[in-house]
Amino acid sequence: MVQSFNDKKEEGIIHYFRKNIGRRAFMLTEAFPFMFIGKIKSLVEDMVVLDVETTSVPALEGKEWSVHIHSIEVFYIETGIGAKIPHLKDS
């Protein structure tokens, strides 16, 4: 059976997130709360489990969130090459 483009894209995104477990990520999503910054803890099928440091709603921070990869519009993962994601909270 031939894989569709969308299936290959989803597989590639899942692989990229799995490869970067333990790294910080920035995500913009199509649904509330729209923005997440945190550490990738794991992947459960096509859900990214994120230890959230910062989001657009302070009451939702410091929690573990599961984000479906289909709801992620834009993401950036710190890989040691390129810019670091800023820490937006005072320590």
mmCIF file of N, CA, C and O in Angstrom:
data_model
loop_
_atom_site.group_PDB
_atom_site.id
_atom_site.type_symbol
_atom_site.label_atom_id
_atom_site.label_comp_id
_atom_site.label_asym_id
_atom_site.label_seq_id
_atom_site.Cartn_x
_atom_site.Cartn_y
_atom_site.Cartn_z
ATOM 1 N N MET A 1 0.842 -1.182 0.000
ATOM 2 C CA MET A 1 0.000 0.000 0.000
ATOM 3 C C MET A 1 0.887 1.244 0.000
ATOM 4 O O MET A 1 1.859 1.330 0.736
ATOM 5 N N VAL A 2 0.523 2.219 -0.791
ATOM 6 C CA VAL A 2 1.275 3.462 -0.923
ATOM 7 C C VAL A 2 0.800 4.448 0.144
ATOM 8 O O VAL A 2 -0.394 4.648 0.332
ATOM 9 N N GLN A 3 1.773 5.046 0.852
ATOM 10 C CA GLN A 3 1.438 6.057 1.868
ATOM 11 C C GLN A 3 1.115 7.376 1.204
ATOM 12 O O GLN A 3 1.780 7.783 0.248
ATOM 13 N N SER A 4 0.101 8.065 1.712
ATOM 14 C CA SER A 4 -0.230 9.392 1.197
ATOM 15 C C SER A 4 0.794 10.402 1.706
ATOM 16 O O SER A 4 1.525 10.143 2.673
ATOM 17 N N PHE A 5 0.816 11.558 1.076
ATOM 18 C CA PHE A 5 1.707 12.635 1.517
ATOM 19 C C PHE A 5 1.439 13.002 2.966
ATOM 20 O O PHE A 5 2.366 13.192 3.753
ATOM 21 N N ASN A 6 0.149 13.116 3.342
ATOM 22 C CA ASN A 6 -0.195 13.494 4.713
ATOM 23 C C ASN A 6 0.272 12.461 5.722
ATOM 24 O O ASN A 6 0.704 12.806 6.823
ATOM 25 N N ASP A 7 0.186 11.174 5.373
ATOM 26 C CA ASP A 7 0.666 10.120 6.266
ATOM 27 C C ASP A 7 2.182 10.217 6.452
ATOM 28 O O ASP A 7 2.688 10.061 7.565
ATOM 29 N N LYS A 8 2.904 10.481 5.370
ATOM 30 C CA LYS A 8 4.362 10.628 5.453
ATOM 31 C C LYS A 8 4.737 11.848 6.295
ATOM 32 O O LYS A 8 5.666 11.813 7.085
ATOM 33 N N LYS A 9 3.984 12.943 6.092
ATOM 34 C CA LYS A 9 4.243 14.169 6.858
ATOM 35 C C LYS A 9 4.022 13.910 8.348
ATOM 36 O O LYS A 9 4.860 14.283 9.178
ATOM 37 N N GLU A 10 2.898 13.277 8.699
ATOM 38 C CA GLU A 10 2.605 12.970 10.102
ATOM 39 C C GLU A 10 3.684 12.068 10.693
ATOM 40 O O GLU A 10 4.162 12.323 11.801
ATOM 41 N N GLU A 11 4.088 11.062 9.960
ATOM 42 C CA GLU A 11 5.135 10.146 10.426
ATOM 43 C C GLU A 11 6.446 10.893 10.672
ATOM 44 O O GLU A 11 7.132 10.665 11.657
ATOM 45 N N GLY A 12 6.786 11.824 9.769
ATOM 46 C CA GLY A 12 8.007 12.613 9.913
ATOM 47 C C GLY A 12 7.963 13.530 11.129
ATOM 48 O O GLY A 12 8.950 13.657 11.862
ATOM 49 N N ILE A 13 6.821 14.162 11.363
ATOM 50 C CA ILE A 13 6.680 15.049 12.522
ATOM 51 C C ILE A 13 6.771 14.243 13.818
ATOM 52 O O ILE A 13 7.457 14.644 14.759
ATOM 53 N N ILE A 14 6.092 13.112 13.865
ATOM 54 C CA ILE A 14 6.153 12.253 15.055
ATOM 55 C C ILE A 14 7.592 11.820 15.311
ATOM 56 O O ILE A 14 8.080 11.885 16.442
ATOM 57 N N HIS A 15 8.298 11.410 14.262
ATOM 58 C CA HIS A 15 9.704 10.990 14.397
ATOM 59 C C HIS A 15 10.562 12.147 14.927
ATOM 60 O O HIS A 15 11.404 11.947 15.808
ATOM 61 N N TYR A 16 10.354 13.359 14.403
ATOM 62 C CA TYR A 16 11.148 14.509 14.814
ATOM 63 C C TYR A 16 10.919 14.835 16.292
ATOM 64 O O TYR A 16 11.872 15.084 17.032
ATOM 65 N N PHE A 17 9.664 14.817 16.738
ATOM 66 C CA PHE A 17 9.381 15.061 18.156
ATOM 67 C C PHE A 17 9.972 13.950 19.018
ATOM 68 O O PHE A 17 10.559 14.219 20.064
ATOM 69 N N ARG A 18 9.830 12.695 18.600
ATOM 70 C CA ARG A 18 10.371 11.574 19.380
ATOM 71 C C ARG A 18 11.886 11.689 19.512
ATOM 72 O O ARG A 18 12.457 11.451 20.572
ATOM 73 N N LYS A 19 12.552 12.082 18.426
ATOM 74 C CA LYS A 19 14.011 12.250 18.418
ATOM 75 C C LYS A 19 14.457 13.354 19.377
ATOM 76 O O LYS A 19 15.589 13.351 19.850
ATOM 77 N N ASN A 20 13.560 14.295 19.669
ATOM 78 C CA ASN A 20 13.915 15.450 20.493
ATOM 79 C C ASN A 20 13.279 15.440 21.878
ATOM 80 O O ASN A 20 13.167 16.491 22.515
ATOM 81 N N ILE A 21 12.896 14.268 22.359
ATOM 82 C CA ILE A 21 12.379 14.153 23.726
ATOM 83 C C ILE A 21 13.453 14.672 24.691
ATOM 84 O O ILE A 21 14.636 14.376 24.542
ATOM 85 N N GLY A 22 13.028 15.475 25.654
ATOM 86 C CA GLY A 22 13.948 16.071 26.625
ATOM 87 C C GLY A 22 14.369 17.483 26.261
ATOM 88 O O GLY A 22 14.978 18.177 27.077
ATOM 89 N N ARG A 23 14.050 17.923 25.069
ATOM 90 C CA ARG A 23 14.416 19.277 24.644
ATOM 91 C C ARG A 23 13.229 20.238 24.797
ATOM 92 O O ARG A 23 12.085 19.818 24.829
ATOM 93 N N ARG A 24 13.551 21.524 24.854
ATOM 94 C CA ARG A 24 12.504 22.555 24.954
ATOM 95 C C ARG A 24 11.889 22.800 23.587
ATOM 96 O O ARG A 24 12.577 22.757 22.561
ATOM 97 N N ALA A 25 10.588 23.078 23.604
ATOM 98 C CA ALA A 25 9.863 23.341 22.362
ATOM 99 C C ALA A 25 8.931 24.534 22.538
ATOM 100 O O ALA A 25 8.442 24.801 23.631
ATOM 101 N N PHE A 26 8.702 25.222 21.436
ATOM 102 C CA PHE A 26 7.730 26.298 21.339
ATOM 103 C C PHE A 26 6.677 25.829 20.345
ATOM 104 O O PHE A 26 7.021 25.335 19.266
ATOM 105 N N MET A 27 5.388 25.948 20.700
ATOM 106 C CA MET A 27 4.310 25.512 19.805
ATOM 107 C C MET A 27 3.203 26.549 19.770
ATOM 108 O O MET A 27 2.819 27.094 20.809
ATOM 109 N N LEU A 28 2.708 26.797 18.587
ATOM 110 C CA LEU A 28 1.482 27.561 18.398
ATOM 111 C C LEU A 28 0.441 26.571 17.896
ATOM 112 O O LEU A 28 0.718 25.787 16.985
ATOM 113 N N THR A 29 -0.745 26.591 18.501
ATOM 114 C CA THR A 29 -1.798 25.655 18.122
ATOM 115 C C THR A 29 -3.018 26.405 17.609
ATOM 116 O O THR A 29 -3.155 27.608 17.814
ATOM 117 N N GLU A 30 -3.906 25.659 16.989
ATOM 118 C CA GLU A 30 -5.130 26.248 16.448
ATOM 119 C C GLU A 30 -6.200 26.444 17.516
ATOM 120 O O GLU A 30 -7.191 27.112 17.287
ATOM 121 N N ALA A 31 -6.005 25.845 18.677
ATOM 122 C CA ALA A 31 -7.028 25.892 19.729
ATOM 123 C C ALA A 31 -6.447 26.466 21.027
ATOM 124 O O ALA A 31 -5.244 26.431 21.258
ATOM 125 N N PHE A 32 -7.337 26.964 21.875
ATOM 126 C CA PHE A 32 -6.966 27.492 23.183
ATOM 127 C C PHE A 32 -6.159 26.445 23.951
ATOM 128 O O PHE A 32 -6.516 25.290 23.924
ATOM 129 N N PRO A 33 -5.082 26.785 24.620
ATOM 130 C CA PRO A 33 -4.544 28.110 24.926
ATOM 131 C C PRO A 33 -3.555 28.664 23.904
ATOM 132 O O PRO A 33 -2.879 29.626 24.192
ATOM 133 N N PHE A 34 -3.465 28.103 22.732
ATOM 134 C CA PHE A 34 -2.781 28.650 21.566
ATOM 135 C C PHE A 34 -1.257 28.632 21.584
ATOM 136 O O PHE A 34 -0.648 28.459 20.542
ATOM 137 N N MET A 35 -0.610 28.815 22.716
ATOM 138 C CA MET A 35 0.854 28.898 22.754
ATOM 139 C C MET A 35 1.390 28.111 23.944
ATOM 140 O O MET A 35 0.860 28.209 25.049
ATOM 141 N N PHE A 36 2.433 27.311 23.669
ATOM 142 C CA PHE A 36 3.089 26.527 24.715
ATOM 143 C C PHE A 36 4.596 26.653 24.572
ATOM 144 O O PHE A 36 5.120 26.617 23.460
ATOM 145 N N ILE A 37 5.281 26.755 25.695
ATOM 146 C CA ILE A 37 6.737 26.588 25.752
ATOM 147 C C ILE A 37 6.981 25.594 26.873
ATOM 148 O O ILE A 37 6.466 25.758 27.985
ATOM 149 N N GLY A 38 7.755 24.554 26.579
ATOM 150 C CA GLY A 38 8.051 23.568 27.609
ATOM 151 C C GLY A 38 8.938 22.467 27.091
ATOM 152 O O GLY A 38 9.409 22.497 25.952
ATOM 153 N N LYS A 39 9.180 21.500 27.953
ATOM 154 C CA LYS A 39 10.062 20.382 27.624
ATOM 155 C C LYS A 39 9.230 19.198 27.136
ATOM 156 O O LYS A 39 8.230 18.837 27.748
ATOM 157 N N ILE A 40 9.675 18.605 26.034
ATOM 158 C CA ILE A 40 9.009 17.425 25.488
ATOM 159 C C ILE A 40 9.324 16.246 26.407
ATOM 160 O O ILE A 40 10.485 15.884 26.588
ATOM 161 N N LYS A 41 8.284 15.655 27.005
ATOM 162 C CA LYS A 41 8.463 14.529 27.924
ATOM 163 C C LYS A 41 8.378 13.190 27.200
ATOM 164 O O LYS A 41 9.137 12.276 27.485
ATOM 165 N N SER A 42 7.415 13.069 26.290
ATOM 166 C CA SER A 42 7.237 11.809 25.575
ATOM 167 C C SER A 42 6.257 12.007 24.431
ATOM 168 O O SER A 42 5.721 13.100 24.246
ATOM 169 N N LEU A 43 6.030 10.936 23.702
ATOM 170 C CA LEU A 43 4.994 10.895 22.677
ATOM 171 C C LEU A 43 4.116 9.691 22.951
ATOM 172 O O LEU A 43 4.623 8.610 23.276
ATOM 173 N N VAL A 44 2.825 9.890 22.849
ATOM 174 C CA VAL A 44 1.860 8.805 22.979
ATOM 175 C C VAL A 44 1.081 8.809 21.675
ATOM 176 O O VAL A 44 0.264 9.705 21.446
ATOM 177 N N GLU A 45 1.417 7.871 20.813
ATOM 178 C CA GLU A 45 0.875 7.808 19.454
ATOM 179 C C GLU A 45 1.134 9.138 18.753
ATOM 180 O O GLU A 45 2.283 9.465 18.507
ATOM 181 N N ASP A 46 0.089 9.936 18.462
ATOM 182 C CA ASP A 46 0.305 11.211 17.782
ATOM 183 C C ASP A 46 0.049 12.405 18.704
ATOM 184 O O ASP A 46 -0.320 13.485 18.268
ATOM 185 N N MET A 47 0.297 12.184 19.996
ATOM 186 C CA MET A 47 0.169 13.246 21.005
ATOM 187 C C MET A 47 1.549 13.540 21.602
ATOM 188 O O MET A 47 2.250 12.621 22.029
ATOM 189 N N VAL A 48 1.918 14.822 21.631
ATOM 190 C CA VAL A 48 3.166 15.252 22.260
ATOM 191 C C VAL A 48 2.844 15.572 23.716
ATOM 192 O O VAL A 48 1.961 16.380 24.002
ATOM 193 N N VAL A 49 3.549 14.927 24.646
ATOM 194 C CA VAL A 49 3.377 15.208 26.069
ATOM 195 C C VAL A 49 4.433 16.242 26.438
ATOM 196 O O VAL A 49 5.630 16.006 26.282
ATOM 197 N N LEU A 50 3.964 17.399 26.910
ATOM 198 C CA LEU A 50 4.824 18.551 27.149
ATOM 199 C C LEU A 50 4.719 18.995 28.598
ATOM 200 O O LEU A 50 3.624 19.138 29.138
ATOM 201 N N ASP A 51 5.876 19.181 29.253
ATOM 202 C CA ASP A 51 5.932 19.764 30.595
ATOM 203 C C ASP A 51 5.963 21.276 30.385
ATOM 204 O O ASP A 51 6.986 21.849 30.031
ATOM 205 N N VAL A 52 4.823 21.930 30.552
ATOM 206 C CA VAL A 52 4.641 23.324 30.144
ATOM 207 C C VAL A 52 5.234 24.296 31.163
ATOM 208 O O VAL A 52 4.875 24.282 32.332
ATOM 209 N N GLU A 53 6.152 25.138 30.687
ATOM 210 C CA GLU A 53 6.724 26.224 31.487
ATOM 211 C C GLU A 53 5.880 27.482 31.337
ATOM 212 O O GLU A 53 5.619 28.183 32.306
ATOM 213 N N THR A 54 5.535 27.799 30.093
ATOM 214 C CA THR A 54 4.854 29.045 29.773
ATOM 215 C C THR A 54 3.756 28.770 28.758
ATOM 216 O O THR A 54 3.939 28.005 27.829
ATOM 217 N N THR A 55 2.629 29.412 28.954
ATOM 218 C CA THR A 55 1.542 29.404 27.983
ATOM 219 C C THR A 55 0.846 30.752 28.042
ATOM 220 O O THR A 55 1.227 31.603 28.852
ATOM 221 N N SER A 56 -0.141 30.945 27.192
ATOM 222 C CA SER A 56 -0.817 32.240 27.145
ATOM 223 C C SER A 56 -1.730 32.476 28.351
ATOM 224 O O SER A 56 -2.216 33.585 28.552
ATOM 225 N N VAL A 57 -1.926 31.449 29.184
ATOM 226 C CA VAL A 57 -2.765 31.559 30.382
ATOM 227 C C VAL A 57 -1.953 31.083 31.586
ATOM 228 O O VAL A 57 -1.721 29.888 31.745
ATOM 229 N N PRO A 58 -1.473 32.000 32.436
ATOM 230 C CA PRO A 58 -0.608 31.619 33.555
ATOM 231 C C PRO A 58 -1.178 30.517 34.458
ATOM 232 O O PRO A 58 -0.434 29.696 34.973
ATOM 233 N N ALA A 59 -2.482 30.451 34.631
ATOM 234 C CA ALA A 59 -3.086 29.426 35.495
ATOM 235 C C ALA A 59 -2.893 28.019 34.939
ATOM 236 O O ALA A 59 -3.011 27.033 35.673
ATOM 237 N N LEU A 60 -2.539 27.902 33.659
ATOM 238 C CA LEU A 60 -2.362 26.593 33.028
ATOM 239 C C LEU A 60 -0.896 26.162 32.961
ATOM 240 O O LEU A 60 -0.590 25.103 32.433
ATOM 241 N N GLU A 61 -0.006 26.975 33.513
ATOM 242 C CA GLU A 61 1.428 26.680 33.469
ATOM 243 C C GLU A 61 1.827 25.716 34.574
ATOM 244 O O GLU A 61 1.102 25.541 35.556
ATOM 245 N N GLY A 62 2.986 25.102 34.403
ATOM 246 C CA GLY A 62 3.502 24.185 35.411
ATOM 247 C C GLY A 62 2.768 22.855 35.424
ATOM 248 O O GLY A 62 2.818 22.129 36.410
ATOM 249 N N LYS A 63 2.115 22.551 34.338
ATOM 250 C CA LYS A 63 1.353 21.314 34.236
ATOM 251 C C LYS A 63 1.826 20.522 33.023
ATOM 252 O O LYS A 63 2.530 21.029 32.172
ATOM 253 N N GLU A 64 1.415 19.296 32.954
ATOM 254 C CA GLU A 64 1.716 18.453 31.813
ATOM 255 C C GLU A 64 0.532 18.526 30.843
ATOM 256 O O GLU A 64 -0.606 18.328 31.238
ATOM 257 N N TRP A 65 0.833 18.819 29.590
ATOM 258 C CA TRP A 65 -0.189 18.914 28.563
ATOM 259 C C TRP A 65 0.090 17.887 27.476
ATOM 260 O O TRP A 65 1.241 17.650 27.122
ATOM 261 N N SER A 66 -0.955 17.332 26.916
ATOM 262 C CA SER A 66 -0.850 16.482 25.736
ATOM 263 C C SER A 66 -1.406 17.281 24.567
ATOM 264 O O SER A 66 -2.551 17.730 24.609
ATOM 265 N N VAL A 67 -0.577 17.465 23.549
ATOM 266 C CA VAL A 67 -0.951 18.272 22.397
ATOM 267 C C VAL A 67 -0.973 17.376 21.165
ATOM 268 O O VAL A 67 0.029 16.731 20.841
ATOM 269 N N HIS A 68 -2.100 17.317 20.488
ATOM 270 C CA HIS A 68 -2.239 16.501 19.284
ATOM 271 C C HIS A 68 -1.452 17.156 18.152
ATOM 272 O O HIS A 68 -1.578 18.364 17.929
ATOM 273 N N ILE A 69 -0.629 16.381 17.438
ATOM 274 C CA ILE A 69 0.221 16.983 16.407
ATOM 275 C C ILE A 69 -0.583 17.668 15.309
ATOM 276 O O ILE A 69 -0.103 18.598 14.693
ATOM 277 N N HIS A 70 -1.821 17.228 15.088
ATOM 278 C CA HIS A 70 -2.643 17.854 14.052
ATOM 279 C C HIS A 70 -3.098 19.254 14.448
ATOM 280 O O HIS A 70 -3.456 20.051 13.571
ATOM 281 N N SER A 71 -3.067 19.570 15.737
ATOM 282 C CA SER A 71 -3.484 20.910 16.171
ATOM 283 C C SER A 71 -2.301 21.879 16.219
ATOM 284 O O SER A 71 -2.497 23.073 16.420
ATOM 285 N N ILE A 72 -1.072 21.383 16.013
ATOM 286 C CA ILE A 72 0.111 22.250 16.025
ATOM 287 C C ILE A 72 0.238 22.930 14.670
ATOM 288 O O ILE A 72 0.361 22.275 13.643
ATOM 289 N N GLU A 73 0.185 24.257 14.683
ATOM 290 C CA GLU A 73 0.323 25.032 13.449
ATOM 291 C C GLU A 73 1.790 25.347 13.158
ATOM 292 O O GLU A 73 2.220 25.294 12.018
ATOM 293 N N VAL A 74 2.527 25.714 14.212
ATOM 294 C CA VAL A 74 3.929 26.099 14.091
ATOM 295 C C VAL A 74 4.663 25.563 15.313
ATOM 296 O O VAL A 74 4.127 25.588 16.413
ATOM 297 N N PHE A 75 5.891 25.055 15.122
ATOM 298 C CA PHE A 75 6.685 24.640 16.269
ATOM 299 C C PHE A 75 8.157 24.893 16.004
ATOM 300 O O PHE A 75 8.587 25.013 14.860
ATOM 301 N N TYR A 76 8.903 25.005 17.100
ATOM 302 C CA TYR A 76 10.356 25.140 17.053
ATOM 303 C C TYR A 76 10.900 24.354 18.225
ATOM 304 O O TYR A 76 10.398 24.471 19.343
ATOM 305 N N ILE A 77 11.907 23.538 17.977
ATOM 306 C CA ILE A 77 12.536 22.739 19.029
ATOM 307 C C ILE A 77 13.999 23.136 19.125
ATOM 308 O O ILE A 77 14.699 23.190 18.110
ATOM 309 N N GLU A 78 14.454 23.414 20.351
ATOM 310 C CA GLU A 78 15.877 23.706 20.563
ATOM 311 C C GLU A 78 16.666 22.424 20.304
ATOM 312 O O GLU A 78 16.406 21.399 20.931
ATOM 313 N N THR A 79 17.613 22.500 19.397
ATOM 314 C CA THR A 79 18.407 21.311 19.077
ATOM 315 C C THR A 79 19.888 21.503 19.385
ATOM 316 O O THR A 79 20.681 20.604 19.142
ATOM 317 N N GLY A 80 20.246 22.672 19.907
ATOM 318 C CA GLY A 80 21.659 22.960 20.143
ATOM 319 C C GLY A 80 22.277 23.700 18.975
ATOM 320 O O GLY A 80 23.372 24.223 19.061
ATOM 321 N N ILE A 81 21.574 23.712 17.863
ATOM 322 C CA ILE A 81 21.984 24.473 16.672
ATOM 323 C C ILE A 81 20.910 25.524 16.470
ATOM 324 O O ILE A 81 19.730 25.215 16.444
ATOM 325 N N GLY A 82 21.304 26.762 16.358
ATOM 326 C CA GLY A 82 20.314 27.817 16.164
ATOM 327 C C GLY A 82 19.944 28.492 17.465
ATOM 328 O O GLY A 82 20.525 28.241 18.527
ATOM 329 N N ALA A 83 18.937 29.317 17.373
ATOM 330 C CA ALA A 83 18.514 30.152 18.503
ATOM 331 C C ALA A 83 17.884 29.327 19.618
ATOM 332 O O ALA A 83 17.283 28.286 19.377
ATOM 333 N N LYS A 84 18.048 29.830 20.843
ATOM 334 C CA LYS A 84 17.387 29.228 22.003
ATOM 335 C C LYS A 84 16.039 29.903 22.206
ATOM 336 O O LYS A 84 15.865 31.069 21.891
ATOM 337 N N ILE A 85 15.107 29.143 22.744
ATOM 338 C CA ILE A 85 13.797 29.677 23.087
ATOM 339 C C ILE A 85 13.977 30.491 24.372
ATOM 340 O O ILE A 85 14.515 29.979 25.355
ATOM 341 N N PRO A 86 13.534 31.749 24.388
ATOM 342 C CA PRO A 86 13.731 32.551 25.595
ATOM 343 C C PRO A 86 12.885 32.044 26.766
ATOM 344 O O PRO A 86 11.807 31.473 26.573
ATOM 345 N N HIS A 87 13.406 32.246 27.961
ATOM 346 C CA HIS A 87 12.644 31.949 29.183
ATOM 347 C C HIS A 87 11.851 33.213 29.484
ATOM 348 O O HIS A 87 12.422 34.260 29.749
ATOM 349 N N LEU A 88 10.535 33.116 29.439
ATOM 350 C CA LEU A 88 9.680 34.290 29.567
ATOM 351 C C LEU A 88 9.238 34.568 30.993
ATOM 352 O O LEU A 88 8.579 35.562 31.254
ATOM 353 N N LYS A 89 9.593 33.708 31.926
ATOM 354 C CA LYS A 89 9.212 33.879 33.322
ATOM 355 C C LYS A 89 10.439 34.245 34.145
ATOM 356 O O LYS A 89 11.544 33.771 33.895
ATOM 357 N N ASP A 90 10.230 35.081 35.164
ATOM 358 C CA ASP A 90 11.312 35.382 36.107
ATOM 359 C C ASP A 90 11.573 34.148 36.965
ATOM 360 O O ASP A 90 10.644 33.464 37.363
ATOM 361 N N SER A 91 12.826 33.892 37.233
ATOM 362 C CA SER A 91 13.177 32.730 38.058
ATOM 363 C C SER A 91 12.960 33.004 39.513
ATOM 364 O O SER A 91 13.104 34.038 40.017
#
